[in-house]
Coordinates of C-alpha atoms and ligand atoms in Angstrom, one line a residue:
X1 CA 45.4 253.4 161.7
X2 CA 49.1 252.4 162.7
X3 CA 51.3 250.6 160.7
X4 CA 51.4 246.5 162.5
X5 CA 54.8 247.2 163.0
X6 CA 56.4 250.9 163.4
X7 CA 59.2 250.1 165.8
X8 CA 61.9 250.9 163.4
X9 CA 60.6 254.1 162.7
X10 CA 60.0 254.9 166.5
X11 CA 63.4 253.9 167.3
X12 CA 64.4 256.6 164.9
X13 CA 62.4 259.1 166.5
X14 CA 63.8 257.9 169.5
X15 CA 66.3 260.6 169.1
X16 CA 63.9 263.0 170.2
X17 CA 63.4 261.7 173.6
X18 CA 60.7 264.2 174.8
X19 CA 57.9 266.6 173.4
X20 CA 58.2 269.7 175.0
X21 CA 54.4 271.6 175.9
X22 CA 55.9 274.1 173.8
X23 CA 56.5 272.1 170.9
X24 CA 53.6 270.5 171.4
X25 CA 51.3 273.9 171.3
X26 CA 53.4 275.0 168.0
X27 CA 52.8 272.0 166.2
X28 CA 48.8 272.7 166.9
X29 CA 48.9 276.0 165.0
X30 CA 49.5 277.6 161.8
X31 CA 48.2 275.4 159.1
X32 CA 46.1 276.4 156.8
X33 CA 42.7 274.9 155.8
X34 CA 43.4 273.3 152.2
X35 CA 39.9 271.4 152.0
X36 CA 39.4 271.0 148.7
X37 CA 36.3 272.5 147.1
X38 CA 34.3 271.9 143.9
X39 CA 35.3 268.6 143.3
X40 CA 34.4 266.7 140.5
X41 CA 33.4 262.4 140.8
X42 CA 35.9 260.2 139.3
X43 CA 35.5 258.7 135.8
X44 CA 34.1 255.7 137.0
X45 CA 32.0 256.8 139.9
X46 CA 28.7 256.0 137.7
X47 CA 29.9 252.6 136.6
X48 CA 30.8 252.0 140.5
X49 CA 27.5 252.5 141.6
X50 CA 25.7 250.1 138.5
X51 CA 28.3 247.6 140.2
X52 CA 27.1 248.1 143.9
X53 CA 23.3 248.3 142.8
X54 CA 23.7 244.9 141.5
X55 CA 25.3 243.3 144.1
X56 CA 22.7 244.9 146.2
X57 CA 20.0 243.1 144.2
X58 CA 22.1 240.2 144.6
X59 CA 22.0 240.1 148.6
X60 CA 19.0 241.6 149.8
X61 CA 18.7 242.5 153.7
X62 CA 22.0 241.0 153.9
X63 CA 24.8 243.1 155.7
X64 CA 28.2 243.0 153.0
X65 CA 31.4 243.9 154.0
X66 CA 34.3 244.7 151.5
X67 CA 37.8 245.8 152.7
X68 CA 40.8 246.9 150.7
X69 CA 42.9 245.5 153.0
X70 CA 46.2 246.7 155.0
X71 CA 49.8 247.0 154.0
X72 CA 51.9 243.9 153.9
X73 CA 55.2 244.0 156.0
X74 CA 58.2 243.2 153.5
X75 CA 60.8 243.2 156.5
X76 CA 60.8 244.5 160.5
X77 CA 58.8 248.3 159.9
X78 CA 59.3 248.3 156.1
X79 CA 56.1 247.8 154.0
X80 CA 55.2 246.5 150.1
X81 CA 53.7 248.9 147.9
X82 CA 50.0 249.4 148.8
X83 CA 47.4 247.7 146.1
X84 CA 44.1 247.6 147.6
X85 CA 41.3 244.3 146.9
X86 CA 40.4 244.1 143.7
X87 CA 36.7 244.1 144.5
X88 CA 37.1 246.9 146.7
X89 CA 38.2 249.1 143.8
X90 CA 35.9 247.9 141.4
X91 CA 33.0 248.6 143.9
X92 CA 34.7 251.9 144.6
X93 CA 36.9 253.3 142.0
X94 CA 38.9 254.2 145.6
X95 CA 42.5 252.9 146.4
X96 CA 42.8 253.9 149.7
X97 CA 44.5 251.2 152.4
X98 CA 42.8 249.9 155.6
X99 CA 39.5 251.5 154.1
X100 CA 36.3 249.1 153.8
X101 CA 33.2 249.2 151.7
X102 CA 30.2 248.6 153.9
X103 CA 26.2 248.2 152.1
X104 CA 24.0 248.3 154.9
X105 CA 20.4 246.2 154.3
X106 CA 18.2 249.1 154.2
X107 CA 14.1 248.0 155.2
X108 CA 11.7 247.7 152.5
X109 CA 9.3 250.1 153.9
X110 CA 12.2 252.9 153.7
X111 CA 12.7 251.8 150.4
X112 CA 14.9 248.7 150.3
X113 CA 18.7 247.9 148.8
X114 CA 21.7 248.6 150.8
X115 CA 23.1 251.8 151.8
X116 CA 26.7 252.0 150.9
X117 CA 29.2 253.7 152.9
X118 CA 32.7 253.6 152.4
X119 CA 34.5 253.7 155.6
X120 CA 38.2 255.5 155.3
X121 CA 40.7 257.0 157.3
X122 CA 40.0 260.7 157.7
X123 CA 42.1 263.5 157.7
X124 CA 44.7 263.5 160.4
X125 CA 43.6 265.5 163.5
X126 CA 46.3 268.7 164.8
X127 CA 44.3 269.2 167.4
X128 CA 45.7 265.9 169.4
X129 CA 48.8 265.9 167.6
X130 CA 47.7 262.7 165.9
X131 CA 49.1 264.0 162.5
X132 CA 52.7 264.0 163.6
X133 CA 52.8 262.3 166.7
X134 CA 51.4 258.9 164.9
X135 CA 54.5 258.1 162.3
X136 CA 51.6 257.2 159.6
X137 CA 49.9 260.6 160.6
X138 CA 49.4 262.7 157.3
X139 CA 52.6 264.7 158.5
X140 CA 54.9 261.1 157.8
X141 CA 52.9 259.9 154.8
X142 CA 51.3 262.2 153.2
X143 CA 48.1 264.4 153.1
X144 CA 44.7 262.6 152.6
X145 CA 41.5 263.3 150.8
X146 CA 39.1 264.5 153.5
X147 CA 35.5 262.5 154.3
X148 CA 33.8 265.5 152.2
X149 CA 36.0 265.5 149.9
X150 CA 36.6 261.5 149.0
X151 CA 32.2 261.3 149.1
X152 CA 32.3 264.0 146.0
X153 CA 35.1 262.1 144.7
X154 CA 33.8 258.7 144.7
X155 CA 30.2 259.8 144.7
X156 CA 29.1 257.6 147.9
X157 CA 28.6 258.4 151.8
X158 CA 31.9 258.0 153.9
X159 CA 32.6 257.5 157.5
X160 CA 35.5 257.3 159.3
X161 CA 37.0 253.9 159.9
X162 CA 38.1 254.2 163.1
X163 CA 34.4 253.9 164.0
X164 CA 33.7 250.8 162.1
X165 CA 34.0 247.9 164.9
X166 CA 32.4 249.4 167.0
X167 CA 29.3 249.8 164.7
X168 CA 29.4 246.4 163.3
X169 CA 29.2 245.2 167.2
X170 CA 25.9 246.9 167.2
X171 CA 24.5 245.5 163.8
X172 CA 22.0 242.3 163.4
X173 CA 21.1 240.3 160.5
X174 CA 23.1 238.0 158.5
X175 CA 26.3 239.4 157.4
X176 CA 28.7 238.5 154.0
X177 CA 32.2 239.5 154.3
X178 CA 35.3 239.6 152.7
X179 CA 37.5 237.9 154.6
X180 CA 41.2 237.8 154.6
X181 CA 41.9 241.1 154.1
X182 CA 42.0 242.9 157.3
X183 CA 42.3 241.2 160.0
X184 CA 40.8 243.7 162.4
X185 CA 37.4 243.0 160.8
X186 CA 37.8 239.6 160.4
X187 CA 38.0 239.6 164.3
X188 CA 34.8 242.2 164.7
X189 CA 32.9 239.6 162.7
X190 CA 33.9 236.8 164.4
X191 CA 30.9 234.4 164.6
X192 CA 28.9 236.7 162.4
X193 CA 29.0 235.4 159.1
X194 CA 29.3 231.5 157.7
X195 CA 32.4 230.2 156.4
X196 CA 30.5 229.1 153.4
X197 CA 28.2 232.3 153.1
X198 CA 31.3 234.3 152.7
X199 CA 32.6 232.0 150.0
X200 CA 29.9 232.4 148.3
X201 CA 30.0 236.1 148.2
X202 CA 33.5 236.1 147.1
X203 CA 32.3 234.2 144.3
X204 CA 29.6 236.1 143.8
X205 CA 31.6 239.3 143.4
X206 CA 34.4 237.3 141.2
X207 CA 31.4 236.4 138.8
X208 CA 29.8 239.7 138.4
X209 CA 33.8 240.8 136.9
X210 CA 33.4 238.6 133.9
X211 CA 31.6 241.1 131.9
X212 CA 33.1 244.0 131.7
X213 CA 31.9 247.2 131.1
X214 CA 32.9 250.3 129.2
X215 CA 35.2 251.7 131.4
X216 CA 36.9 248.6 132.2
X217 CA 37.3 248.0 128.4
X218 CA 38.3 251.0 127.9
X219 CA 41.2 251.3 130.5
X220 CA 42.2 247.1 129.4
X221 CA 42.5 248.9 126.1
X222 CA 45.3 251.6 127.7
X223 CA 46.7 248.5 129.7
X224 CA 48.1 246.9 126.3
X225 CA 48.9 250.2 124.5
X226 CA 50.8 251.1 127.6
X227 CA 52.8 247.6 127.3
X228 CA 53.6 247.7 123.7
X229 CA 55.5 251.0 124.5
X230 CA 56.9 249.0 127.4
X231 CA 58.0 246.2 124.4
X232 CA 59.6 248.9 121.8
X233 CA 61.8 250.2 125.0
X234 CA 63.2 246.5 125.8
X235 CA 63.6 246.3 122.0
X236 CA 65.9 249.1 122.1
X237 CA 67.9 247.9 124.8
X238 CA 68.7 244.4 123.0
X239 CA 70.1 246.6 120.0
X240 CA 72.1 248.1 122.7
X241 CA 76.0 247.9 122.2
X242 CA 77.5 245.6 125.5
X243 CA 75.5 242.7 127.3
X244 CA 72.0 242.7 128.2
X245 CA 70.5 240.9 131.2
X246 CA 67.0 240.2 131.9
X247 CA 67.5 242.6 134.9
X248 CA 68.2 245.6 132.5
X249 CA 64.8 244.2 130.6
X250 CA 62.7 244.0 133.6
X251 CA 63.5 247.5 134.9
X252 CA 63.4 248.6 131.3
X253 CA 59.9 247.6 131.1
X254 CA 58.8 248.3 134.8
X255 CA 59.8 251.9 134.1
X256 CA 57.6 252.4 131.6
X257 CA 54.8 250.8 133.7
X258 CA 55.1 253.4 135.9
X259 CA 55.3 256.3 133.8
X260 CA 52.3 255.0 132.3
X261 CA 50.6 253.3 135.1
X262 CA 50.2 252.4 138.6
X263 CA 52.6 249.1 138.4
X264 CA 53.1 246.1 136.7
X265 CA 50.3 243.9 136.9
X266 CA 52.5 240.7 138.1
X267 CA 56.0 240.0 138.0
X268 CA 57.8 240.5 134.8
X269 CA 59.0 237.0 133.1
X270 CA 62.1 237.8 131.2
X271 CA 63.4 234.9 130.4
X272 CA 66.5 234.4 127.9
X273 CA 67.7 231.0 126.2
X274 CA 66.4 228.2 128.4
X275 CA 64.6 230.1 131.3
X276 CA 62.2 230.8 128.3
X277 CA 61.1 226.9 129.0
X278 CA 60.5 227.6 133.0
X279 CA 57.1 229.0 132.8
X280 CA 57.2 231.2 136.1
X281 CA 60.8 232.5 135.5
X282 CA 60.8 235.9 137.6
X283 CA 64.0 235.2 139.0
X284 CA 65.2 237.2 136.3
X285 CA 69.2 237.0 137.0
X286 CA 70.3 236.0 133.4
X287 CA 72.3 237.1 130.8
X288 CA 70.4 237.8 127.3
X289 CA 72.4 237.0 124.9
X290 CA 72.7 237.1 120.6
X291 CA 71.3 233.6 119.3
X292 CA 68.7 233.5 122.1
X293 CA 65.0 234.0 122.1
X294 CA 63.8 236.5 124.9
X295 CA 60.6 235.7 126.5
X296 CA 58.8 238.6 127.7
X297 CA 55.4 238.2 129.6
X298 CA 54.8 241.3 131.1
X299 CA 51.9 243.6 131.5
X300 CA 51.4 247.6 132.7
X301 CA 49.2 248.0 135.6
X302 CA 46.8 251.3 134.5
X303 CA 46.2 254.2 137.5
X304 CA 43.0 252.3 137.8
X305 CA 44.4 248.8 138.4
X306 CA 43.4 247.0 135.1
X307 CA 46.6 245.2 133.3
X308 CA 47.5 243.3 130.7
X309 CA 49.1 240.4 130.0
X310 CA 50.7 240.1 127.2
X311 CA 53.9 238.0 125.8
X312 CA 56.3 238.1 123.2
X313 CA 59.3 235.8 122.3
X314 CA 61.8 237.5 120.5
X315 CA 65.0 236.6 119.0
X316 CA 67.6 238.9 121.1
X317 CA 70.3 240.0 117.5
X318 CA 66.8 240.5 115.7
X319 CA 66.6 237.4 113.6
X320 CA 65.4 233.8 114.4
X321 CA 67.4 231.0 113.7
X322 CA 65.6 228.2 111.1
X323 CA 64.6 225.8 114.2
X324 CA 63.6 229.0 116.4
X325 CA 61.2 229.8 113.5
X326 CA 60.0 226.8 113.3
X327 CA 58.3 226.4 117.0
X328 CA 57.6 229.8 116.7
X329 CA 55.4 229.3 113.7
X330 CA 53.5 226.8 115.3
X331 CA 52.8 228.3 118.3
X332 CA 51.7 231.2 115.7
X333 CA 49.8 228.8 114.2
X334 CA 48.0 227.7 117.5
X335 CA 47.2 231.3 118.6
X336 CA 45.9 232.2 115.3
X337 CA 43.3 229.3 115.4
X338 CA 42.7 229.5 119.5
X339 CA 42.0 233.2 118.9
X340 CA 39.7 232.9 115.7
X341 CA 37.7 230.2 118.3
X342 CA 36.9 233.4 120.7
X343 CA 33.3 234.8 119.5
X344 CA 29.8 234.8 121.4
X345 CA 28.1 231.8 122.1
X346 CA 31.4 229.9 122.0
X347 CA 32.4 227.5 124.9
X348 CA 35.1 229.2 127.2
X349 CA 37.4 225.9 126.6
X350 CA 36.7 226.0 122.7
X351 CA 39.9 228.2 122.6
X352 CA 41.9 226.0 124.5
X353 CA 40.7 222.7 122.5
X354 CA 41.5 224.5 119.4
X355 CA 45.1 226.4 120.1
X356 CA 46.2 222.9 121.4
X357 CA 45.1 220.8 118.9
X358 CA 47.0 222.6 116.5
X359 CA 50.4 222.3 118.4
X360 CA 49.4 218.6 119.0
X361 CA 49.6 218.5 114.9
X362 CA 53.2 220.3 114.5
X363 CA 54.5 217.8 117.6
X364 CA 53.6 214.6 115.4
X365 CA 54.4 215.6 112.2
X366 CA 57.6 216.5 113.9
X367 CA 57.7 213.0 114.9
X368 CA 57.8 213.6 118.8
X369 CA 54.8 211.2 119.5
X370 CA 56.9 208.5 117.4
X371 CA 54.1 206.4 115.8
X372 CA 51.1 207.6 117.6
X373 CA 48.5 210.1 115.3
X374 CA 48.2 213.3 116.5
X375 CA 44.5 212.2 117.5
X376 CA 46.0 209.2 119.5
X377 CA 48.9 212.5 121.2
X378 CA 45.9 214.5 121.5
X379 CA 43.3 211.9 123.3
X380 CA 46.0 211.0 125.6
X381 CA 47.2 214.6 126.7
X382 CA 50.5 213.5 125.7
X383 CA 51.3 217.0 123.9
X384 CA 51.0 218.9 127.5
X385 CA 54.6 217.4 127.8
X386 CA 55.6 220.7 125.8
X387 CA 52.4 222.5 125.9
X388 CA 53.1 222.4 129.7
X389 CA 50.0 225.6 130.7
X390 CA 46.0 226.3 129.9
X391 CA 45.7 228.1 127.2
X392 CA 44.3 231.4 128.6
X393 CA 42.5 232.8 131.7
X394 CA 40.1 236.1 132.2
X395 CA 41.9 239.3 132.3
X396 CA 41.0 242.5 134.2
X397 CA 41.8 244.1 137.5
X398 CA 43.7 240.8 138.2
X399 CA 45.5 238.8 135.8
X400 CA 44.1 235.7 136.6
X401 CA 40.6 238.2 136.9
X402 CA 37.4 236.2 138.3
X403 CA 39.2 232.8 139.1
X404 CA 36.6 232.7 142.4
X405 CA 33.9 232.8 139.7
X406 CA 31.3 229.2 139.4
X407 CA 33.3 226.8 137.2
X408 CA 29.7 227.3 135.4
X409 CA 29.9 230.6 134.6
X410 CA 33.9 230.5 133.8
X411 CA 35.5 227.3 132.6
X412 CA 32.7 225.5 131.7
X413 CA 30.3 228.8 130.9
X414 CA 29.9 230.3 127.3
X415 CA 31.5 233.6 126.2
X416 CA 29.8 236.8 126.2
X417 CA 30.8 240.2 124.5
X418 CA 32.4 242.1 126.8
X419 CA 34.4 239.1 128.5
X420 CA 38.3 240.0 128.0
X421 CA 40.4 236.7 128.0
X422 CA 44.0 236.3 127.5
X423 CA 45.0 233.5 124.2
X424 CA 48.4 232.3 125.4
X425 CA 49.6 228.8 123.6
X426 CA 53.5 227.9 123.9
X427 CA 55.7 225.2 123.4
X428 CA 58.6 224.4 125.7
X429 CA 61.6 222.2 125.0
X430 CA 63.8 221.8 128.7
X431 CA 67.2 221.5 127.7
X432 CA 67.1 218.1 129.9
X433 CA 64.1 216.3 127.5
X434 CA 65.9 213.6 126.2
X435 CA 62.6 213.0 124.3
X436 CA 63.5 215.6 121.7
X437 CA 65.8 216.4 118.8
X438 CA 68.7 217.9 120.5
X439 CA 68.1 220.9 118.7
X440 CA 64.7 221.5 120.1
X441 CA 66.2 221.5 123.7
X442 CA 66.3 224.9 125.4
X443 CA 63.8 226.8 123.4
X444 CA 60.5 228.2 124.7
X445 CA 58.1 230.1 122.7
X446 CA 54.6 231.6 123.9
X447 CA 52.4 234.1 122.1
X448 CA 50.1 235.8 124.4
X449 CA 47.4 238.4 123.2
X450 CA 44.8 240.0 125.7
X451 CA 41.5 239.7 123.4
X452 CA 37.5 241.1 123.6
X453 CA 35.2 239.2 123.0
X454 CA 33.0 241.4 120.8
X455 CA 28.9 241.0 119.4
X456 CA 30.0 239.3 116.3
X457 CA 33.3 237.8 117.2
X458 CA 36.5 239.8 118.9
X459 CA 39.0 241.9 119.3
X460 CA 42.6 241.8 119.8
X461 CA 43.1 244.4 122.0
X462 CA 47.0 244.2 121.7
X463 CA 47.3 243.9 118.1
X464 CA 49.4 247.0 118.6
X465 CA 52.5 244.7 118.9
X466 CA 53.1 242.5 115.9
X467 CA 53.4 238.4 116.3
X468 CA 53.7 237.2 112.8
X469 CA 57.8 236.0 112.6
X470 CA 58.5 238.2 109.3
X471 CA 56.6 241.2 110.8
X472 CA 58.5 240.9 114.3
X473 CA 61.9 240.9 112.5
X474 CA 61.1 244.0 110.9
X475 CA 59.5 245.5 113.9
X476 CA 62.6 244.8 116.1
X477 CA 64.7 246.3 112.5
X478 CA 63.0 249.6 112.8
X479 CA 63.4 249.9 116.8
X480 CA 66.8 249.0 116.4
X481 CA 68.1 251.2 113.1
Ligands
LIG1 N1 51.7 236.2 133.1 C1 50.9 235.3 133.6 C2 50.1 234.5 132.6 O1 50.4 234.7 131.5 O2 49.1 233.9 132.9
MN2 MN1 48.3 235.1 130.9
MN3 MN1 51.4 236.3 130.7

């Protein structure tokens, strides 16, 4: 499928004005046949299919369209990194771009369900010169899996893409899909599905993601151990002779995302001194400097596309300062009682109640609400001032994972074991509040741990990096000596 916009790279071909017959017959021949035989399914074909056979249940005789969606321009012909829908992968375990999951209502009499076919791009035909003629041809960007090869792979039937449209034109019955993602389906289904059917799929599919199963747990579980190594590198980089910018820390850390992974699983927050109170600092351009706490949110992406999130504020020389430790030890504080909340049966928000009203506490009896209780504070919201964010959010193939899903079944639903939530309280003085100490002004402290919820209570799934104040001085002692 061509790029939306290859100009750039035509222009460059453009040096070769003409294609000789010659050239053209020598480019047919001499390639060998490298189909790949004896292939074995990925890891997570069987979970894939549990996943399709319940959304199948789900939508019965309904048509459901899934795509992963197309590159995304940067600037003129160059494109981002491909990352393909989250619910495309976890229906398919496949990452390929411009392909699209199709479950086709199959009739009861021929036994009912959906009959899912993942439409991809093929190999790239020599025959018409497609594969170097077309400058995404395999020749350009590299060889493909073939049809045969990508249905042993993923353990489904595959078509080629090319032919989707055109079959879609020719379907009848009510149709779910995806939309947003590729716009060249989008426009075949024009008309064809409800703008509130299809929002209700998406839904649909961001609710079945709540519950994760084994696989998912299991690669979540790589996603923090991964980022703790990313964590000991930036840690040796502080203890590094000469300055340290949060550049140096961001590529630090996205290095070792992808040595161990795919990506990272959002952009890196590195923020030093007061960027630590700017909760979405990715601009990333300071200096890091002895004194200052680091904030570092930042999660690996795995090679299947699960990530963590997970944060740490450290003090750059090694050794927080009395007033540092002092927020730091109620934001400990908070976590330590907003995790302890996360069990079965619990209400999502019981975390979230709990991890704030603790910091609600340390604010009064630091006198910030002046002679309110921290009840009064905490009845009033008056602590979000410096709590600022929501305590956590759903983790999994997206960092903010299922955030389609019912308010229901997420915000105001009840945890489950298997459910992977991120516990993430801070506290964050601007260095403008005039309504605090001066001393206060300037620091920002979160504590954010990625944890399972378990059948008798949970796990902390990133306990591999410490967060108690004495144990992270040593920690960063031991990296550093
Ligand atoms: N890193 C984004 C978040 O913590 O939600
Ligand atoms: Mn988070
Ligand atoms: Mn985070």
């Amino acid at each position: 499928m061509a790029a939306e916009t290859d100009e750039g790279t035509q222009r460059k071909n453009g040096l070769y004005r003409e294609v000789s017959t010659e050239l053209a017959e020598n480019m047919r021949q001499g390639w060998a046949d490298t189909e790949r035989h004896g292939l074995t399914p990925i890891p997570q074909a069987a979970y894939t299919a549990r996943r399709r056979a319940r959304l199948s249940a789900r939508f019965p005789g309904e048509l459901l369209v899934i795509p992963a969606g197309r590159a995304k321009v940067r600037a003129n012909d160059t494109a981002y990194p491909f990352r393909p829908s989250s619910d495309y992968v976890y229906l398919t375990g496949d990452q390929s771009q411009d392909a699209v999951l199709v479950l086709e209502p199959v009739a009861p009499g021929d036994g009912g369900g959906h009959w899912a076919v993942a439409h991809l791009l093929p190999r790239s035909d020599r025959d018409n010169g497609e594969f170097w003629l077309d400058y995404h041809g395999e020749l350009w960007d590299g060889r493909r899996n073939s049809l045969t090869e990508n249905e042993r792979l993923l353990g489904l039937d595959c078509a080629d893409v090319r032919t989707l449209a055109d079959r879609l034109a020719t379907v009848t019955g009510p149709v779910r899909l995806l939309r947003g993602l590729d716009s060249g389906i989008d426009t075949a289904l024009t008309g064809r599905s409800a703008a509130g059917d299809d929002d209700e799929f998406r839904s649909a599919l961001s609710g079945m993601r709540l519950v994760k199963d084994e696989f998912e747990i299991a690669d979540l579980r790589f996603a923090c151990e991964a980022t703790a190594l990313g964590f000991e590198d930036v840690v040796r980089v502080l203890a590094g002779s000469g300055p340290t910018s949060e550049r140096r820390i961001e590529g630090t850390f996205f290095t070792r995302a992808r040595i161990e992974g795919n990506d990272v699983g959002y952009a890196s927050i590195c923020a030093a001194g007061p960027h630590a109170t700017t909760l979405h600092w990715v601009r990333n351009d300071g200096e890091a400097r002895p004194g200052d706490l680091l904030l570092l949110d930042a999660g690996v992406e795995t090679r299947h596309l699960y990530t963590a999130d997970i944060t740490r504020t450290l003090p750059v020389d090694g050794r927080f300062t009395p007033v540092q430790r002092k927020v730091y030890e109620a934001v400990y504080a908070a976590q330590e009682a907003g995790i302890a909340a996360v069990k079965p049966g619990a209400a999502y928000r019981d975390f979230h109640d709990t991890a704030q009203r603790v910091l609600t506490e340390h604010l009064a009896a630091w006198g910030l609400f002046g002679d309110r209780s921290a009840e009064e504070a905490f009845a009033l919201g008056l602590q979000r001032r410096w709590t600022l964010a929501g305590t956590g959010h759903m983790l999994g193939l997206d960092v903010h994972d299922c955030s389609r899903a019912r308010t229901e079944l997420y915000v105001d639903g009840t945890l489950e074991p298997g459910m992977v939530l991120t516990v993430e309280p801070g506290l964050y003085f601007q260095s403008d509040d005039l309504t605090v100490p001066e001393v206060y002004r300037g620091i920002g402290v979160r504590i954010e741990d990625d944890i399972l919820v378990t059948a008798d209570g949970n796990e902390n799934l990133s306990a591999g990096l410490p967060r108690e104040a004495d144990e992270v001085e040593r920690w960063m002692a031991r990296l550093r000596a």
